[in-house]
Amino acid sequence: MLRTALRNVLAHKARLLMTALAVLLGVAFVAGTLVFGDTTASAFRNASAQSLKDVAVSVQDEQASEADPAAVSPAQGSGDRTTTALNAALANKIRALPGVASVRATVNGQATLAGKDGRPVNADSSWQNLATNYLPGKDGKDSHFPLKEGRGPVNDGELALDAKTAQKAGYRIGDTVRFATDGPALTKKLVGIVTTDDPRITAGGTLTLFDTTTAQKLFHTPGRFHEIAVAAQPGTDEHALTARVQALLPEKGAMATSGADLAARQSKQIAETTTRLTKSLLAFAGIALFVGVFLIANTFTMLIAQRSREIALLRAVGASRRQVVRSVLIEAALVGLGASAAGFALGLGIATALHPLLSTNGAELPDGPLVISPTAPLASLAVGVVVTVLAAWLPSRKAAKIAPVAVLSSAGLVPPARSLKVRTILGTLLTGLGVAVMLYVSTLKTSKETNLMTAMLGGALTLCGMIVLAPLLSRPLITLAGKVTTRFFGISGKLAQQNALRNPRRTAATASALMIGLALITGLTVGGYSTQQALDKEATQGLAADYKVSNSAYRGLDATAADKISKLPGVAAAAPVTSTNLDIQGTFATITGTDPRALGTAADLNFQAGSLRDIGPGKVAVSDTFAQQAGLHVGDKVDADLSTGQGDKIRKKLAVVGIYTKTRAVYDALGTVADVLPSTATHTLDNVLVKAEPGKAAGLEPQIRKALGNSPLLKVQNQEQLITADSGSLTTVLNMLYGLLAMAVVIAVLGVINTLAMSVFERTREIGMLRAIGLDRAGIRQMIRLESVVISVFGALLGIGTGIFLAWAAGGMTSSSMPLYETALPWAKLGLFVALALLIGVLAAIWPAHRAARLNMLRAIAAH
């Protein structure tokens, strides 16, 4: 039977080609994901090891260390100014300890550069714009940042950049570099260009280096450091040295951590990060393989139907049912093994391509060589073989049930159609249960993990139910489609309809593969489009301003920024906006401080009671939602605590003078700047809303920048840019998901091609008879094309309909975080999906139709 299985594989190479391709693509996705995960984890570990090289002990501010215990390597501090314990005296004491080889005291922060063209570098991710101090040794060089050109900075007027940053910003040695840390623009001369292997820099961040005194002035306090890294002499016990260092530290304010502990923490974080990413990608690989199951099962079902006489002969000469099953499964295993080996090779290419693809879309992935662990090839081969064998199991059982005498005596008869009764009952139960779960999900208003899991369960049950019901649904839908094809294409259209209806199970299995891919893509599209519409509304709801001015590093604007902007020619109003925490009788909220008069011009608030004119010192308006939560009404006087969230509180007596519809322009309560600003953490403005005079908006941006010091940290956004900023990341994510799901659609297309090609082989005699009675080659090609289109459109309609339902049902879970969310249908894209199904049908039929048209009439009629 092993020889028989091998002979069958070699004899049906062409018919098994599409099955092999489906397995190959699915396994390639799995292999690429596993290799990519191993490669990324290795790159992170190497980068982490490099950053901790020669660090036996790290001394950090205790609060910063607790917040992010892994962020301890040079240029990785928080940049805060609270640490007081780490100073030069402490560094010298540590340096004098036995076993200490060297001590490196660093100051860390962020500096956003303006490029040579004047535009900020990494303006939307300023947290990646790292800055630290350059620490030269006796030779005048810093071993942590090897010089590529020039020298290190030595005074207040100089700085150095890493090579990638200098190239990105367009600077050369001797240029004047403009940058900002937390306020106005500063300028310094570029005297050096260094290299670094910090993973955040290699992943797209920037690095700016200053001399130690300048770094302390910019990011800390003169004479103070964020971290002291200690290198040990050879043979020194790391933990013992850590204990000696800890003994020198004050009881509060600083903490010493061994390099081994830091490495273990970072290794744990790396494992968690890469595992989550790998699991997410494997989920899409699983979808691709699941779609491939339909193709594989269809192929073996059709092969067994075509080889029924051969199997009957085997049974007649003594082969047992078990041997027949074993023969088919061995055949499937051989196909799976060969396709999986080729798929793993292709997976290496996918792993290589994933790194730049994800890095381009904002992922922080360090560079590193391709890493292939033994698990990746073994798992890939096992998955490919197991999936292929499992998909062929039911067809093999059908093969074993073939009765030798019955088949030999009725070789020319069409086997009777099996009843769909059991399948219909099971499909109805699954679909009904899935729909019931999704209707329950539609009542949920939060996207908690348990709710998401329930939605996933309901979606899976609904999809499975539709797959099981597909043969039953195929009859009315394909009959309807047949009326259209018959009307426009005559006899070819009629024959296409009858061919599609001849075997509902086969048609349904072929269409189901396409249905799954389009259901998921449609669900994503509808959900993404609805979310984007809600974001677009929220971004500008209640906002009449032409520009919103803010700080890209979230460090606020100077309290005088609105006054400076309001004096510019062409500005009708500049409304300052600041915010802080508010507690009224145990109900917590956020209060916005503004100039009510200016806000009346820059914003468009809908007041249900009172107005902006009523707001003044000690007088506030509240949003409708907060009024309901706190039980507030116009005329109420309440004791309110305004706090920065850091323990400090200011008690105020506030009178409620208005109620407005909540928008993103303002928060839960609205008061004056004078009431709110003293209670903010930094005493700065969150943003300024600028309304231009009629016809003057176009030229205001450069004037606003100049009035506020032209800092690279400034963000001056018009309404269109605000919408883009809110929805840009969503678009990027959706495009990535489309790319990942495209693999499932490609496999579905292969399924259509395979079904048609094998169907042509089955109908060789029939096609010959059609040619003999007058149907020309063009008519044969048209018949095959229309059959393909009918199957594709059937799958597309099921998929699009199911996807819309799932998106609608799951959409309610976003209402808590996005009150303006409503399910909206992107008709243009849905129409595009239907057109795509038509195109898939036409393209998938090219080879089978060409093959059918080329059949020799007489040989086809004589075929058995």
PDB file of N, CA, C and O in Angstrom, residues 111-134:
ATOM      1  N   ALA A 111      15.468  64.857  23.451  1.00  0.00           N
ATOM      2  CA  ALA A 111      15.714  66.078  22.688  1.00  0.00           C
ATOM      3  C   ALA A 111      15.192  65.856  21.272  1.00  0.00           C
ATOM      4  O   ALA A 111      15.628  64.932  20.590  1.00  0.00           O
ATOM      5  N   THR A 112      14.266  66.702  20.868  1.00  0.00           N
ATOM      6  CA  THR A 112      13.692  66.599  19.524  1.00  0.00           C
ATOM      7  C   THR A 112      14.408  67.572  18.605  1.00  0.00           C
ATOM      8  O   THR A 112      14.458  68.778  18.877  1.00  0.00           O
ATOM      9  N   LEU A 113      14.949  67.034  17.515  1.00  0.00           N
ATOM     10  CA  LEU A 113      15.727  67.852  16.580  1.00  0.00           C
ATOM     11  C   LEU A 113      14.841  68.415  15.481  1.00  0.00           C
ATOM     12  O   LEU A 113      13.846  67.797  15.087  1.00  0.00           O
ATOM     13  N   ALA A 114      15.233  69.589  14.987  1.00  0.00           N
ATOM     14  CA  ALA A 114      14.671  70.092  13.740  1.00  0.00           C
ATOM     15  C   ALA A 114      15.672  69.754  12.648  1.00  0.00           C
ATOM     16  O   ALA A 114      16.869  70.022  12.771  1.00  0.00           O
ATOM     17  N   GLY A 115      15.202  69.116  11.585  1.00  0.00           N
ATOM     18  CA  GLY A 115      16.095  68.756  10.498  1.00  0.00           C
ATOM     19  C   GLY A 115      16.610  69.971   9.753  1.00  0.00           C
ATOM     20  O   GLY A 115      16.204  71.107  10.006  1.00  0.00           O
ATOM     21  N   LYS A 116      17.510  69.738   8.821  1.00  0.00           N
ATOM     22  CA  LYS A 116      18.078  70.830   8.023  1.00  0.00           C
ATOM     23  C   LYS A 116      16.971  71.555   7.244  1.00  0.00           C
ATOM     24  O   LYS A 116      17.091  72.738   6.941  1.00  0.00           O
ATOM     25  N   ASP A 117      15.878  70.817   6.949  1.00  0.00           N
ATOM     26  CA  ASP A 117      14.772  71.426   6.221  1.00  0.00           C
ATOM     27  C   ASP A 117      13.800  72.152   7.138  1.00  0.00           C
ATOM     28  O   ASP A 117      12.781  72.693   6.690  1.00  0.00           O
ATOM     29  N   GLY A 118      14.088  72.172   8.466  1.00  0.00           N
ATOM     30  CA  GLY A 118      13.244  72.875   9.413  1.00  0.00           C
ATOM     31  C   GLY A 118      12.156  72.032  10.045  1.00  0.00           C
ATOM     32  O   GLY A 118      11.525  72.454  11.010  1.00  0.00           O
ATOM     33  N   ARG A 119      11.924  70.848   9.509  1.00  0.00           N
ATOM     34  CA  ARG A 119      10.864  70.003  10.045  1.00  0.00           C
ATOM     35  C   ARG A 119      11.367  69.166  11.223  1.00  0.00           C
ATOM     36  O   ARG A 119      12.507  68.687  11.198  1.00  0.00           O
ATOM     37  N   PRO A 120      10.521  68.960  12.244  1.00  0.00           N
ATOM     38  CA  PRO A 120      10.952  68.144  13.396  1.00  0.00           C
ATOM     39  C   PRO A 120      11.222  66.697  12.979  1.00  0.00           C
ATOM     40  O   PRO A 120      10.553  66.154  12.098  1.00  0.00           O
ATOM     41  N   VAL A 121      12.208  66.088  13.605  1.00  0.00           N
ATOM     42  CA  VAL A 121      12.532  64.679  13.366  1.00  0.00           C
ATOM     43  C   VAL A 121      11.801  63.849  14.420  1.00  0.00           C
ATOM     44  O   VAL A 121      11.936  64.096  15.610  1.00  0.00           O
ATOM     45  N   ASN A 122      11.008  62.870  13.962  1.00  0.00           N
ATOM     46  CA  ASN A 122      10.217  62.025  14.874  1.00  0.00           C
ATOM     47  C   ASN A 122       9.300  62.857  15.767  1.00  0.00           C
ATOM     48  O   ASN A 122       9.179  62.612  16.961  1.00  0.00           O
ATOM     49  N   ALA A 123       8.611  63.829  15.172  1.00  0.00           N
ATOM     50  CA  ALA A 123       7.757  64.714  15.961  1.00  0.00           C
ATOM     51  C   ALA A 123       6.627  63.959  16.653  1.00  0.00           C
ATOM     52  O   ALA A 123       6.210  64.316  17.745  1.00  0.00           O
ATOM     53  N   ASP A 124       6.122  62.908  16.018  1.00  0.00           N
ATOM     54  CA  ASP A 124       4.989  62.175  16.583  1.00  0.00           C
ATOM     55  C   ASP A 124       5.401  61.075  17.551  1.00  0.00           C
ATOM     56  O   ASP A 124       4.558  60.395  18.118  1.00  0.00           O
ATOM     57  N   SER A 125       6.700  60.872  17.712  1.00  0.00           N
ATOM     58  CA  SER A 125       7.188  59.877  18.680  1.00  0.00           C
ATOM     59  C   SER A 125       8.429  60.431  19.359  1.00  0.00           C
ATOM     60  O   SER A 125       9.512  59.853  19.292  1.00  0.00           O
ATOM     61  N   SER A 126       8.253  61.594  20.019  1.00  0.00           N
ATOM     62  CA  SER A 126       9.397  62.279  20.625  1.00  0.00           C
ATOM     63  C   SER A 126      10.026  61.469  21.747  1.00  0.00           C
ATOM     64  O   SER A 126      11.183  61.699  22.100  1.00  0.00           O
ATOM     65  N   TRP A 127       9.282  60.487  22.317  1.00  0.00           N
ATOM     66  CA  TRP A 127       9.845  59.632  23.362  1.00  0.00           C
ATOM     67  C   TRP A 127      11.000  58.789  22.836  1.00  0.00           C
ATOM     68  O   TRP A 127      11.787  58.242  23.609  1.00  0.00           O
ATOM     69  N   GLN A 128      11.106  58.657  21.482  1.00  0.00           N
ATOM     70  CA  GLN A 128      12.222  57.930  20.886  1.00  0.00           C
ATOM     71  C   GLN A 128      13.431  58.822  20.641  1.00  0.00           C
ATOM     72  O   GLN A 128      14.470  58.331  20.239  1.00  0.00           O
ATOM     73  N   ASN A 129      13.278  60.123  20.884  1.00  0.00           N
ATOM     74  CA  ASN A 129      14.373  61.059  20.637  1.00  0.00           C
ATOM     75  C   ASN A 129      15.225  61.169  21.899  1.00  0.00           C
ATOM     76  O   ASN A 129      15.036  62.057  22.719  1.00  0.00           O
ATOM     77  N   LEU A 130      16.129  60.231  22.058  1.00  0.00           N
ATOM     78  CA  LEU A 130      16.894  60.089  23.299  1.00  0.00           C
ATOM     79  C   LEU A 130      18.056  61.064  23.359  1.00  0.00           C
ATOM     80  O   LEU A 130      18.628  61.447  22.337  1.00  0.00           O
ATOM     81  N   ALA A 131      18.413  61.414  24.586  1.00  0.00           N
ATOM     82  CA  ALA A 131      19.566  62.291  24.813  1.00  0.00           C
ATOM     83  C   ALA A 131      20.268  61.851  26.087  1.00  0.00           C
ATOM     84  O   ALA A 131      19.622  61.390  27.033  1.00  0.00           O
ATOM     85  N   THR A 132      21.583  61.982  26.109  1.00  0.00           N
ATOM     86  CA  THR A 132      22.350  61.616  27.293  1.00  0.00           C
ATOM     87  C   THR A 132      23.673  62.365  27.269  1.00  0.00           C
ATOM     88  O   THR A 132      23.941  63.162  26.350  1.00  0.00           O
ATOM     89  N   ASN A 133      24.510  62.123  28.279  1.00  0.00           N
ATOM     90  CA  ASN A 133      25.788  62.822  28.355  1.00  0.00           C
ATOM     91  C   ASN A 133      26.909  61.972  27.764  1.00  0.00           C
ATOM     92  O   ASN A 133      26.914  60.744  27.858  1.00  0.00           O
ATOM     93  N   TYR A 134      27.838  62.662  27.135  1.00  0.00           N
ATOM     94  CA  TYR A 134      29.031  62.028  26.558  1.00  0.00           C
ATOM     95  C   TYR A 134      30.106  62.024  27.632  1.00  0.00           C
ATOM     96  O   TYR A 134      30.460  63.062  28.190  1.00  0.00           O
TER      97      TYR A 134
END
